[in-house]
Amino acid sequence: MPRMRVIAAAVGALCSLPALADEYTNTYFFGDSLTDSGFYAPALPPGTGRFTTNPGPVWSEVLAERLGFSATPSNQGGTNFAAGGARVSQLPGIPPTPPTASAPPLRTQVDAFLAQSGGQADRNALHFVWSGANDIFFIASNPAAATAYLQTTTAEAAAEIARLSAAGARHIVVFNLPDIGATPFGASQGAAGAAGLTSLSRGYNQFLFTSLEAAGTSVIGLDAFSLLNEVRADPARYGFVNATLPACGATASLVCTAMNLVAPGADQNFVFADGVHPTTGGHRLVADYVEGMLSAPGYVGQLAEAPVRNQRALSAQLWRNAADALEHSAIGQVSGWASVSGGEVDILDVDSSPAALAVGGERRMSEHAVVGAALAYSRSSPDWGAAGGYRLKDLALSLYGGYRDGALSITGSASFSKLDFDTRRRVALGAATRVHRGSAEGSRFALGAQIAYALEHGAFSHGPVASLLYQHVTVPGFDEQANDGSVSSSLSYRSQKRRSTMVSAGWQARLKAGDWTPYASILLNRDGQAGNRSLGMNGSASTITYKLPTQSAPKSYTSVNVGVSGKIGNAMRLGFDVDTVVGKKDLKDTRVTASLRMPF
């Protein structure tokens, strides 16, 4: 059963990968044995060479493959510069025996990367840095010198990360150190020794991120320290049966294979391969964690998109109502109306089924003018698939009006909206699924107008139509809370602002057929302010705010509108309307509206 849960979680995680993979062009890795994907493998027996339960992949390989890349070691022509035993700046590596004694430090790895890339980093690639554990091992036996050593070492690590940033790397992922005192190696040192290793780990993490923040280096901080302790507190939840003993027994993970496992399946259901390194299952969980943190902005960054689509539908309805009142209301007449609508919307593979209720009224002020007001409420639950979703409540107060003089008509509206968001982001970690919830109250302002010219041919009229709709959507920052109280995968999001300037132009036609008037239009639409955006956030590893890319709906698309309105009874008018986006893969929006109007 645990194995089936792991498979199900992995399949669910894969559902979110295409959008994430589209954002980045490659992956580069720097660090030590936690990231090393086989730096020493050519000199070791086949099937060994990784610091895990060989031949299983490490997290860097798992993540890179999910994103469509590879994590081949740099000494074999690849992009993974990490080497087991590497320290931040000094030699020898740890342990100071072959092969790790000659491990290239982080500084040397960055040198090699910049030499290979001509001094320029790929600004759209992901760069991962996870280093420092071997410096803890180096200084652990000399606690009196530890503080000064860690301050110097973390400053050096921060300088190397800053070199990557200065070379053009925009997306630098920096792990803090796991709690080394919480590993089997830490436990073997006794209570005092384990506490000392925990203190050194905490100190390194604090100094590192303080140095990065002081230097103004923007990094994506990941909290391996909290993640390890959360898994150790409840290993069964994540699909593990043991979080205290090495799966490889006394065998070093670098040469550990299935023949060395202390129990069948220990490569998957033990957390540790040896005293400090994860098993294959442990590495897969780390990859799950990284993926969940990197994919978050792609989902949360879309919170502002649904309100933009809602306002477009509302403004179009208000403009139709103003035109209808100019056509059918008597001078001085006050009319009221109500409408219900529903639909299917898919923005960048995020599906929802919005439903809306609107009420309003207008007064025909003169032969040429009408003014009105409306209140509209809509609710939708956009779905992120395996990654969760959110609920949006949208309450809009609008003023609208119209002017007509012969064949020319102008309608316009202004809307002020209150937006309520409730998010639930799911993160698959091994067999577990965490649910992170957040909430925010946003706003939207919209101002727009439509101009049309009708060419009359008896009962049939047609002509050009054009509109301009400006919107400003604000989603304030908010903090996530995990359902189990865990902090490693929770995020704090900064405020989002989405501006939209939609220009539309096309042709419309109407036919007066007795009491009923069918109509249709086709529009070419372009939002000049749509496109890729960035979302700022930070996690529990540090207070450094970083930005990751998110997407807006496509800039250009075609929409078709068809409907009919007619008189029922002595004074009431009934209308049906369908508006849909056509021919666009990454934007589908179909809304069906029924409305009823009557004079007072």
Coordinates of C-alpha atoms in Angstrom, one line a residue:
M1 CA 0.0 0.0 0.0
P2 CA 2.7 2.6 0.8
R3 CA 4.4 1.9 -2.6
M4 CA 1.0 2.5 -4.3
R5 CA 0.7 5.8 -2.5
V6 CA 4.1 6.8 -3.7
I7 CA 3.2 6.0 -7.3
A8 CA 0.0 7.9 -7.1
A9 CA 1.7 10.9 -5.6
A10 CA 4.4 10.8 -8.3
V11 CA 1.7 10.7 -11.1
G12 CA -0.1 13.6 -9.5
A13 CA 3.1 15.6 -9.3
L14 CA 3.8 15.0 -13.0
C15 CA 0.5 16.7 -13.9
S16 CA 1.9 20.1 -13.0
L17 CA 5.2 19.8 -14.8
P18 CA 4.5 21.1 -18.4
A19 CA 3.7 24.6 -17.2
L20 CA 6.8 24.6 -14.9
A21 CA 9.1 23.2 -17.6
D22 CA 8.0 25.9 -20.0
E23 CA 9.4 28.6 -17.8
Y24 CA 13.0 27.5 -17.7
T25 CA 15.7 26.7 -20.3
N26 CA 18.1 24.4 -18.3
T27 CA 19.3 23.3 -14.8
Y28 CA 22.7 23.8 -13.2
F29 CA 23.8 22.3 -9.9
F30 CA 26.5 23.2 -7.4
G31 CA 27.4 21.7 -4.1
D32 CA 28.4 18.4 -2.5
S33 CA 27.3 14.8 -2.1
L34 CA 23.7 15.7 -1.5
T35 CA 23.5 16.9 -5.1
D36 CA 26.3 14.9 -6.8
S37 CA 24.9 12.7 -9.6
G38 CA 28.0 10.6 -10.2
F39 CA 31.1 12.8 -10.2
Y40 CA 33.3 9.8 -9.1
A41 CA 31.3 7.1 -10.9
P42 CA 33.8 6.5 -13.8
A43 CA 36.4 5.3 -11.3
L44 CA 34.0 3.1 -9.3
P45 CA 32.3 -0.3 -10.0
P46 CA 29.4 -0.1 -12.4
G47 CA 26.1 0.7 -10.7
T48 CA 27.7 2.8 -7.9
G49 CA 29.0 6.3 -7.6
R50 CA 26.1 8.3 -6.1
F51 CA 25.8 9.0 -2.4
T52 CA 22.6 7.2 -2.0
T53 CA 21.2 3.6 -2.5
N54 CA 22.7 3.0 -5.9
P55 CA 21.8 2.8 -8.7
G56 CA 18.9 5.1 -7.8
P57 CA 19.0 8.7 -8.9
V58 CA 19.6 11.7 -6.6
W59 CA 17.2 14.6 -6.3
S60 CA 19.0 16.7 -8.9
E61 CA 18.6 14.0 -11.5
V62 CA 14.9 13.4 -10.7
L63 CA 14.1 17.1 -10.9
A64 CA 16.1 17.8 -14.0
E65 CA 14.4 14.8 -15.8
R66 CA 11.0 16.0 -14.8
L67 CA 11.7 19.4 -16.3
G68 CA 13.0 17.8 -19.5
F69 CA 16.7 18.3 -18.8
S70 CA 19.5 16.2 -17.3
A71 CA 21.9 16.4 -14.4
T72 CA 24.9 14.7 -15.9
P73 CA 28.1 15.4 -13.9
S74 CA 30.2 18.3 -15.2
N75 CA 33.3 16.1 -15.5
Q76 CA 31.3 14.0 -17.9
G77 CA 30.1 16.9 -20.1
G78 CA 27.0 17.9 -18.1
T79 CA 25.6 20.7 -16.0
N80 CA 25.9 19.2 -12.5
F81 CA 29.1 20.6 -11.0
A82 CA 28.5 19.2 -7.5
A83 CA 31.0 16.8 -6.1
G84 CA 30.8 14.7 -3.0
G85 CA 33.0 15.9 -0.1
A86 CA 33.2 19.5 -1.5
R87 CA 33.6 22.3 1.0
V88 CA 32.8 25.9 0.2
S89 CA 36.3 27.2 -0.6
Q90 CA 39.0 25.0 0.9
L91 CA 40.7 21.6 0.4
P92 CA 40.8 18.8 1.4
G93 CA 37.3 17.6 0.9
I94 CA 35.5 15.6 3.6
P95 CA 36.4 12.9 4.4
P96 CA 40.0 13.8 3.5
T97 CA 40.7 10.5 1.8
P98 CA 40.2 9.4 -1.8
P99 CA 38.1 10.1 -3.7
T100 CA 36.6 13.0 -1.8
A101 CA 39.8 14.5 -0.6
S102 CA 40.3 16.2 -3.9
A103 CA 36.6 17.3 -4.3
P104 CA 36.5 20.7 -6.1
P105 CA 35.1 23.3 -3.6
L106 CA 32.0 25.4 -4.4
R107 CA 34.3 28.2 -5.5
T108 CA 36.1 26.0 -8.0
Q109 CA 32.8 24.7 -9.3
V110 CA 31.6 28.2 -10.0
D111 CA 34.9 29.0 -11.7
A112 CA 34.5 26.0 -13.9
F113 CA 30.9 26.9 -14.8
L114 CA 31.8 30.5 -15.7
A115 CA 34.7 29.4 -17.7
Q116 CA 32.5 27.0 -19.6
S117 CA 29.8 29.5 -20.2
G118 CA 32.1 32.4 -21.2
G119 CA 31.3 34.3 -18.0
Q120 CA 27.6 34.6 -18.7
A121 CA 24.9 32.6 -17.0
D122 CA 21.7 31.6 -18.7
R123 CA 19.2 34.1 -17.2
N124 CA 16.3 31.8 -17.8
A125 CA 17.8 28.7 -16.3
L126 CA 17.6 27.4 -12.8
H127 CA 20.8 27.4 -10.7
F128 CA 20.9 25.3 -7.6
V129 CA 23.4 25.7 -4.7
W130 CA 23.4 23.3 -1.7
S131 CA 26.7 23.5 0.1
G132 CA 28.3 23.8 3.6
A133 CA 27.6 20.4 5.2
N134 CA 31.2 19.3 4.8
D135 CA 32.4 22.5 6.4
I136 CA 30.3 21.6 9.5
F137 CA 32.0 18.2 9.6
F138 CA 35.4 20.0 9.3
I139 CA 34.9 22.4 12.2
A140 CA 32.7 20.2 14.5
S141 CA 35.7 18.9 16.4
N142 CA 36.9 22.5 17.2
P143 CA 33.8 24.3 18.7
A144 CA 35.8 27.2 20.0
A145 CA 36.7 28.2 16.5
A146 CA 33.3 27.3 15.0
T147 CA 31.6 30.7 15.0
A148 CA 34.4 32.5 13.3
Y149 CA 34.8 29.7 10.8
L150 CA 31.2 29.6 9.9
Q151 CA 31.0 33.4 9.5
T152 CA 33.9 33.3 7.1
T153 CA 32.7 30.3 5.2
T154 CA 29.1 31.5 4.8
A155 CA 30.4 34.9 3.6
E156 CA 32.5 33.0 1.0
A157 CA 29.4 30.9 0.0
A158 CA 27.4 34.1 -0.4
A159 CA 30.1 35.6 -2.5
E160 CA 30.0 32.6 -4.9
I161 CA 26.2 32.9 -5.2
A162 CA 26.6 36.6 -5.8
R163 CA 29.0 35.7 -8.7
L164 CA 26.3 33.6 -10.3
S165 CA 23.9 36.5 -9.9
A166 CA 26.3 39.0 -11.4
A167 CA 26.9 36.7 -14.3
G168 CA 23.2 36.9 -15.1
A169 CA 21.5 34.1 -13.2
R170 CA 18.1 35.2 -12.2
H171 CA 16.7 32.1 -10.6
I172 CA 19.2 30.8 -8.0
V173 CA 17.8 28.2 -5.6
V174 CA 19.7 28.0 -2.3
F175 CA 19.1 25.3 0.2
N176 CA 19.9 25.8 3.8
L177 CA 21.6 22.8 5.6
P178 CA 19.5 20.0 7.0
D179 CA 19.7 19.4 10.7
I180 CA 22.8 17.3 10.8
G181 CA 22.2 16.5 14.5
A182 CA 19.0 14.8 13.4
T183 CA 20.7 12.3 11.1
P184 CA 21.9 8.8 12.1
F185 CA 25.4 10.2 12.2
G186 CA 24.2 12.9 14.6
A187 CA 22.5 10.4 16.8
S188 CA 25.7 8.4 16.9
Q189 CA 27.5 11.3 18.6
G190 CA 25.4 11.2 21.7
A191 CA 22.9 13.7 22.9
A192 CA 25.5 16.5 23.4
G193 CA 27.2 15.8 20.1
A194 CA 23.9 15.8 18.2
A195 CA 22.9 19.1 19.9
G196 CA 26.2 20.6 18.9
L197 CA 25.7 19.5 15.2
T198 CA 22.2 21.0 15.3
S199 CA 23.5 24.3 16.6
L200 CA 26.2 24.4 14.0
S201 CA 23.6 23.7 11.3
R202 CA 21.4 26.5 12.5
G203 CA 24.4 28.9 12.8
Y204 CA 25.5 28.2 9.2
N205 CA 22.0 28.7 7.9
Q206 CA 21.5 32.0 9.8
F207 CA 24.9 33.4 8.7
L208 CA 24.4 32.3 5.1
F209 CA 21.1 34.0 4.5
T210 CA 22.1 37.1 6.6
S211 CA 25.1 37.5 4.3
L212 CA 23.0 37.0 1.2
E213 CA 20.4 39.6 2.4
A214 CA 23.1 42.1 3.3
A215 CA 24.6 41.8 -0.2
G216 CA 21.2 42.2 -1.8
T217 CA 21.4 38.9 -3.6
S218 CA 18.0 37.6 -4.5
V219 CA 17.7 33.8 -4.1
I220 CA 15.0 31.2 -3.8
G221 CA 15.6 29.9 -0.2
L222 CA 14.5 26.3 0.5
D223 CA 14.2 25.0 4.0
A224 CA 15.9 21.6 4.1
F225 CA 16.4 22.0 7.9
S226 CA 12.6 22.0 8.6
L227 CA 11.8 19.5 5.9
L228 CA 14.0 16.8 7.4
N229 CA 12.6 17.3 10.9
E230 CA 9.1 17.2 9.6
V231 CA 9.7 13.9 7.9
R232 CA 11.5 12.5 10.9
A233 CA 8.5 13.5 13.1
D234 CA 6.1 11.3 11.1
P235 CA 7.9 9.2 8.6
A236 CA 5.0 6.9 7.9
R237 CA 3.0 9.8 6.5
Y238 CA 5.6 10.3 3.8
G239 CA 5.8 6.6 2.9
F240 CA 8.8 5.7 5.1
V241 CA 9.1 2.9 7.7
N242 CA 12.4 4.0 9.2
A243 CA 14.0 7.5 9.7
T244 CA 16.8 6.6 12.1
L245 CA 18.8 3.7 10.7
P246 CA 21.0 3.6 7.5
A247 CA 19.5 1.5 4.8
C248 CA 23.0 0.4 3.7
G249 CA 24.0 -0.7 7.2
A250 CA 27.8 -0.2 7.6
T251 CA 28.4 0.2 3.8
A252 CA 29.2 3.7 2.6
S253 CA 26.4 5.1 0.4
L254 CA 28.9 5.8 -2.5
V255 CA 29.2 2.1 -3.1
C256 CA 26.0 0.9 -1.6
T257 CA 23.8 -1.3 -3.9
A258 CA 20.7 -3.5 -3.4
M259 CA 23.0 -6.2 -2.1
N260 CA 23.9 -4.1 0.9
L261 CA 20.4 -3.1 2.0
V262 CA 19.4 -4.1 5.5
A263 CA 15.9 -5.0 4.4
P264 CA 14.1 -5.4 1.0
G265 CA 12.8 -2.1 -0.2
A266 CA 14.9 -0.1 2.2
D267 CA 16.1 2.0 -0.8
Q268 CA 12.5 3.4 -1.0
N269 CA 11.1 3.2 2.5
F270 CA 14.2 4.2 4.6
V271 CA 15.0 7.9 4.8
F272 CA 18.8 7.5 5.1
A273 CA 21.1 5.5 3.0
D274 CA 24.0 6.0 5.5
G275 CA 24.7 8.3 8.3
V276 CA 23.8 11.5 6.5
H277 CA 22.7 10.8 2.8
P278 CA 19.2 10.2 1.7
T279 CA 18.0 7.0 0.1
T280 CA 16.5 6.9 -3.4
G281 CA 13.1 7.4 -1.8
G282 CA 14.5 10.3 0.3
H283 CA 16.0 12.0 -2.8
R284 CA 12.6 11.6 -4.6
L285 CA 10.9 13.4 -1.7
V286 CA 13.5 16.3 -2.0
A287 CA 12.7 16.6 -5.7
D288 CA 9.0 16.7 -4.9
Y289 CA 9.7 19.4 -2.4
V290 CA 11.7 21.5 -4.9
E291 CA 9.1 21.1 -7.6
G292 CA 6.3 22.2 -5.3
M293 CA 8.1 25.3 -4.3
L294 CA 9.0 26.2 -7.9
S295 CA 5.6 25.6 -9.3
A296 CA 3.7 27.7 -6.7
P297 CA 4.0 31.1 -8.5
G298 CA 2.7 29.6 -11.7
Y299 CA -0.5 28.9 -9.9
V300 CA -0.8 31.7 -7.4
G301 CA 0.2 34.2 -10.0
Q302 CA -2.9 33.4 -11.9
L303 CA -5.2 34.7 -9.1
A304 CA -5.5 38.0 -11.0
E305 CA -6.5 36.5 -14.3
A306 CA -10.0 35.2 -13.5
P307 CA -11.2 38.7 -12.3
V308 CA -10.0 40.2 -15.7
R309 CA -12.1 37.7 -17.6
N310 CA -15.1 38.3 -15.3
Q311 CA -15.0 42.0 -15.9
R312 CA -14.8 41.6 -19.6
A313 CA -18.1 39.6 -19.5
L314 CA -19.7 42.1 -17.1
S315 CA -18.7 45.2 -19.2
A316 CA -20.0 43.6 -22.4
Q317 CA -23.3 42.8 -20.6
L318 CA -23.7 46.4 -19.3
W319 CA -23.0 47.8 -22.8
R320 CA -25.7 45.5 -24.3
N321 CA -28.1 46.7 -21.6
A322 CA -27.5 50.3 -22.3
A323 CA -28.0 49.7 -26.0
D324 CA -31.2 47.7 -25.4
A325 CA -32.6 50.6 -23.2
L326 CA -31.8 53.1 -25.9
E327 CA -33.7 50.9 -28.4
H328 CA -36.8 50.0 -26.4
S329 CA -37.3 52.4 -23.4
A330 CA -39.4 55.5 -23.6
I331 CA -38.0 58.9 -22.5
G332 CA -38.2 59.2 -18.8
Q333 CA -38.9 55.5 -18.3
V334 CA -37.2 53.6 -15.5
S335 CA -36.5 49.9 -16.1
G336 CA -35.1 47.2 -14.0
W337 CA -33.4 44.0 -15.0
A338 CA -31.9 40.8 -13.6
S339 CA -29.6 38.2 -15.2
V340 CA -28.0 34.9 -14.4
S341 CA -25.0 33.4 -16.2
G342 CA -22.7 30.5 -16.2
G343 CA -19.9 29.2 -18.2
E344 CA -16.7 27.3 -18.7
V345 CA -13.3 29.1 -18.5
D346 CA -9.9 27.6 -19.1
I347 CA -6.9 30.0 -18.7
L348 CA -3.5 28.3 -19.2
D349 CA -5.0 24.9 -18.3
V350 CA -6.7 26.2 -15.2
D351 CA -10.4 25.3 -15.4
S352 CA -13.3 26.9 -13.7
S353 CA -17.1 27.2 -14.1
P354 CA -18.1 30.7 -13.0
A355 CA -21.6 31.5 -12.1
A356 CA -23.0 35.1 -11.8
L357 CA -26.1 36.9 -10.7
A358 CA -26.6 40.6 -11.6
V359 CA -29.4 43.1 -11.0
G360 CA -29.6 46.7 -12.2
G361 CA -31.7 49.4 -13.6
E362 CA -31.6 52.5 -15.8
R363 CA -33.4 55.6 -16.7
R364 CA -33.9 56.9 -20.2
M365 CA -32.8 60.5 -19.7
S366 CA -33.6 61.9 -23.2
E367 CA -34.0 60.8 -26.8
H368 CA -30.3 60.3 -27.0
A369 CA -29.1 59.2 -23.5
V370 CA -29.6 56.6 -20.8
V371 CA -27.9 56.0 -17.5
G372 CA -27.9 53.0 -15.1
A373 CA -26.4 51.2 -12.2
A374 CA -25.9 47.5 -11.5
L375 CA -24.7 45.1 -8.8
A376 CA -23.2 41.8 -9.9
Y377 CA -21.9 38.9 -7.9
S378 CA -20.0 36.0 -9.3
R379 CA -18.3 32.9 -7.8
S380 CA -15.9 30.4 -9.3
S381 CA -13.5 27.8 -8.2
P382 CA -10.5 27.6 -10.6
D383 CA -8.9 24.2 -10.5
W384 CA -5.1 23.6 -10.5
G385 CA -5.6 19.9 -10.9
A386 CA -3.3 17.9 -8.6
A387 CA -1.8 21.2 -7.3
G388 CA -5.1 22.3 -5.7
G389 CA -7.1 25.4 -6.7
Y390 CA -8.8 28.5 -5.3
R391 CA -12.2 30.1 -4.8
L392 CA -13.0 33.5 -6.0
K393 CA -15.9 35.7 -4.9
D394 CA -16.4 38.8 -7.1
L395 CA -18.8 41.6 -6.0
A396 CA -19.0 44.5 -8.5
L397 CA -20.8 47.8 -8.4
S398 CA -21.1 49.5 -11.8
L399 CA -22.3 52.7 -13.3
Y400 CA -23.1 52.6 -17.0
G401 CA -24.8 54.6 -19.7
G402 CA -25.3 55.1 -23.4
Y403 CA -25.7 57.7 -26.1
R404 CA -27.2 57.3 -29.5
D405 CA -27.6 59.7 -32.4
G406 CA -28.8 58.2 -35.6
A407 CA -26.6 55.3 -36.7
L408 CA -23.9 56.1 -34.1
S409 CA -24.1 54.7 -30.6
I410 CA -21.6 54.9 -27.6
T411 CA -22.0 52.9 -24.4
G412 CA -19.7 53.0 -21.4
S413 CA -19.2 51.7 -17.9
A414 CA -17.2 52.0 -14.7
S415 CA -17.0 49.2 -12.2
F416 CA -15.6 48.9 -8.7
S417 CA -15.1 45.4 -7.3
K418 CA -14.3 43.6 -4.1
L419 CA -12.5 40.3 -4.6
D420 CA -12.2 37.5 -2.1
F421 CA -9.6 34.7 -2.7
D422 CA -9.3 31.5 -0.7
T423 CA -6.4 29.3 -2.0
R424 CA -5.6 25.7 -1.3
R425 CA -2.2 24.7 -2.8
R426 CA -1.4 21.0 -2.6
V427 CA 2.2 19.7 -2.4
A428 CA 2.9 16.0 -2.9
L429 CA 5.8 14.9 -0.8
G430 CA 6.4 11.2 -1.2
A431 CA 3.2 9.5 -0.1
A432 CA 1.9 12.6 1.7
T433 CA 0.0 15.5 0.3
R434 CA 0.2 18.8 2.2
V435 CA -2.5 21.4 1.8
H436 CA -1.5 25.0 2.2
R437 CA -4.3 27.5 2.6
G438 CA -4.3 31.2 2.2
S439 CA -6.8 34.1 1.8
A440 CA -6.7 37.6 0.5
E441 CA -9.2 40.4 -0.2
G442 CA -8.4 42.2 -3.5
S443 CA -10.0 44.8 -5.7
R444 CA -10.6 45.7 -9.3
F445 CA -11.3 49.0 -11.1
A446 CA -12.5 49.0 -14.6
L447 CA -13.4 51.7 -17.1
G448 CA -14.5 51.1 -20.7
A449 CA -16.5 52.2 -23.6
Q450 CA -17.8 50.8 -26.9
I451 CA -18.7 52.6 -30.1
A452 CA -20.8 51.1 -32.9
Y453 CA -22.2 52.3 -36.2
A454 CA -25.3 50.7 -37.7
L455 CA -25.9 50.5 -41.4
E456 CA -29.7 50.0 -41.8
H457 CA -31.2 47.8 -44.5
G458 CA -34.8 47.6 -43.5
A459 CA -35.2 45.1 -40.6
F460 CA -31.5 44.1 -40.9
S461 CA -28.7 46.3 -39.6
H462 CA -25.0 45.7 -39.4
G463 CA -21.8 47.7 -39.0
P464 CA -18.4 48.1 -37.3
V465 CA -18.0 48.0 -33.5
A466 CA -15.0 48.8 -31.3
S467 CA -14.3 49.0 -27.6
L468 CA -11.6 49.8 -25.1
L469 CA -11.6 48.3 -21.6
Y470 CA -9.0 49.2 -18.9
Q471 CA -8.7 47.2 -15.7
H472 CA -6.5 47.4 -12.7
V473 CA -6.7 44.2 -10.5
T474 CA -4.9 44.1 -7.1
V475 CA -4.3 40.9 -5.1
P476 CA -2.7 41.8 -1.8
G477 CA 0.0 39.7 -0.3
F478 CA -0.9 36.8 2.0
D479 CA 0.7 33.9 4.0
E480 CA 0.0 30.2 3.6
Q481 CA -0.7 27.9 6.5
A482 CA -0.2 24.2 6.1
N483 CA -2.9 21.8 7.3
D484 CA -0.4 19.9 9.4
G485 CA 1.4 22.9 10.8
S486 CA 4.6 22.3 8.7
V487 CA 6.6 25.3 7.6
S488 CA 9.1 24.0 5.1
S489 CA 6.8 24.2 2.1
S490 CA 4.7 27.2 3.2
L491 CA 5.1 30.5 1.3
S492 CA 4.4 34.2 1.9
Y493 CA 3.3 36.0 -1.3
R494 CA 3.8 39.6 -2.2
S495 CA 1.1 41.8 -3.7
Q496 CA 0.1 41.2 -7.3
K497 CA -1.0 43.9 -9.7
R498 CA -2.5 43.0 -13.0
R499 CA -3.3 45.8 -15.5
S500 CA -5.3 45.0 -18.6
T501 CA -5.9 47.3 -21.6
M502 CA -8.2 45.4 -23.9
V503 CA -8.8 46.8 -27.4
S504 CA -11.5 45.1 -29.5
A505 CA -12.7 45.7 -33.0
G506 CA -15.1 43.8 -35.3
W507 CA -18.5 43.6 -36.9
Q508 CA -22.0 43.2 -35.5
A509 CA -25.4 42.5 -37.1
R510 CA -29.0 42.6 -35.9
L511 CA -32.3 41.5 -37.4
K512 CA -35.7 42.8 -36.2
A513 CA -38.1 39.8 -36.6
G514 CA -41.3 40.8 -35.1
D515 CA -41.1 40.8 -31.3
W516 CA -37.6 39.2 -31.4
T517 CA -34.3 40.5 -32.4
P518 CA -31.5 38.0 -33.0
Y519 CA -28.0 39.5 -33.1
A520 CA -24.3 38.4 -33.5
S521 CA -20.9 39.9 -33.5
I522 CA -17.3 38.8 -34.1
L523 CA -14.4 40.7 -32.4
L524 CA -10.6 40.6 -32.6
N525 CA -9.3 41.4 -29.1
R526 CA -5.9 42.4 -27.9
D527 CA -4.7 43.0 -24.3
G528 CA -1.6 45.0 -24.7
Q529 CA -0.6 44.4 -21.0
A530 CA -1.0 40.7 -20.9
G531 CA 2.1 38.5 -21.0
N532 CA 4.6 37.0 -18.5
R533 CA 4.7 38.5 -15.1
S534 CA 6.7 37.8 -11.9
L535 CA 5.4 37.0 -8.4
G536 CA 7.4 37.9 -5.3
M537 CA 7.5 35.5 -2.3
N538 CA 9.6 34.0 0.4
G539 CA 9.6 30.8 2.3
S540 CA 10.6 29.7 5.8
A541 CA 14.3 29.5 5.0
S542 CA 14.8 33.3 4.9
T543 CA 13.1 36.6 4.7
I544 CA 14.7 37.3 1.3
T545 CA 12.0 38.1 -1.3
Y546 CA 12.6 36.4 -4.6
K547 CA 10.6 36.6 -7.9
L548 CA 9.6 33.7 -10.1
P549 CA 7.8 33.9 -13.5
T550 CA 4.1 33.5 -13.8
Q551 CA 1.9 33.9 -16.9
S552 CA -1.0 35.9 -18.0
A553 CA -3.7 34.9 -20.5
P554 CA -2.7 35.3 -24.2
K555 CA -2.6 38.8 -25.6
S556 CA -4.7 38.3 -28.7
Y557 CA -7.8 36.2 -29.4
T558 CA -11.1 36.2 -31.3
S559 CA -14.5 36.1 -29.7
V560 CA -17.9 35.5 -31.1
N561 CA -21.2 36.6 -29.5
V562 CA -24.7 35.5 -30.5
G563 CA -28.0 36.1 -28.8
V564 CA -31.6 37.1 -29.0
S565 CA -33.9 39.4 -27.1
G566 CA -37.6 39.8 -27.4
K567 CA -40.8 41.0 -25.9
I568 CA -42.9 38.7 -23.7
G569 CA -46.2 39.8 -22.3
N570 CA -47.1 43.4 -22.5
A571 CA -43.8 45.0 -21.3
M572 CA -41.2 42.5 -20.2
R573 CA -38.2 41.6 -22.4
L574 CA -36.3 38.3 -22.2
G575 CA -32.8 37.8 -23.5
F576 CA -30.4 35.0 -24.1
D577 CA -26.7 35.5 -24.9
V578 CA -23.7 33.3 -25.6
D579 CA -20.2 34.8 -25.8
T580 CA -17.2 32.5 -26.5
V581 CA -13.5 32.7 -27.4
V582 CA -12.6 30.7 -30.5
G583 CA -9.5 29.2 -31.9
K584 CA -7.2 29.7 -28.9
K585 CA -5.6 26.7 -27.2
D586 CA -4.5 28.5 -24.0
L587 CA -7.7 30.5 -23.5
K588 CA -11.2 29.1 -23.5
D589 CA -14.0 31.3 -22.2
T590 CA -17.7 30.6 -22.9
R591 CA -20.5 32.4 -21.0
V592 CA -24.2 31.9 -21.3
T593 CA -26.5 34.6 -19.9
A594 CA -30.3 34.8 -19.5
S595 CA -31.8 38.2 -18.6
L596 CA -35.2 39.6 -17.9
R597 CA -36.1 43.3 -18.1
M598 CA -39.3 45.2 -17.1
P599 CA -40.3 48.8 -16.7
F600 CA -41.4 50.3 -13.4

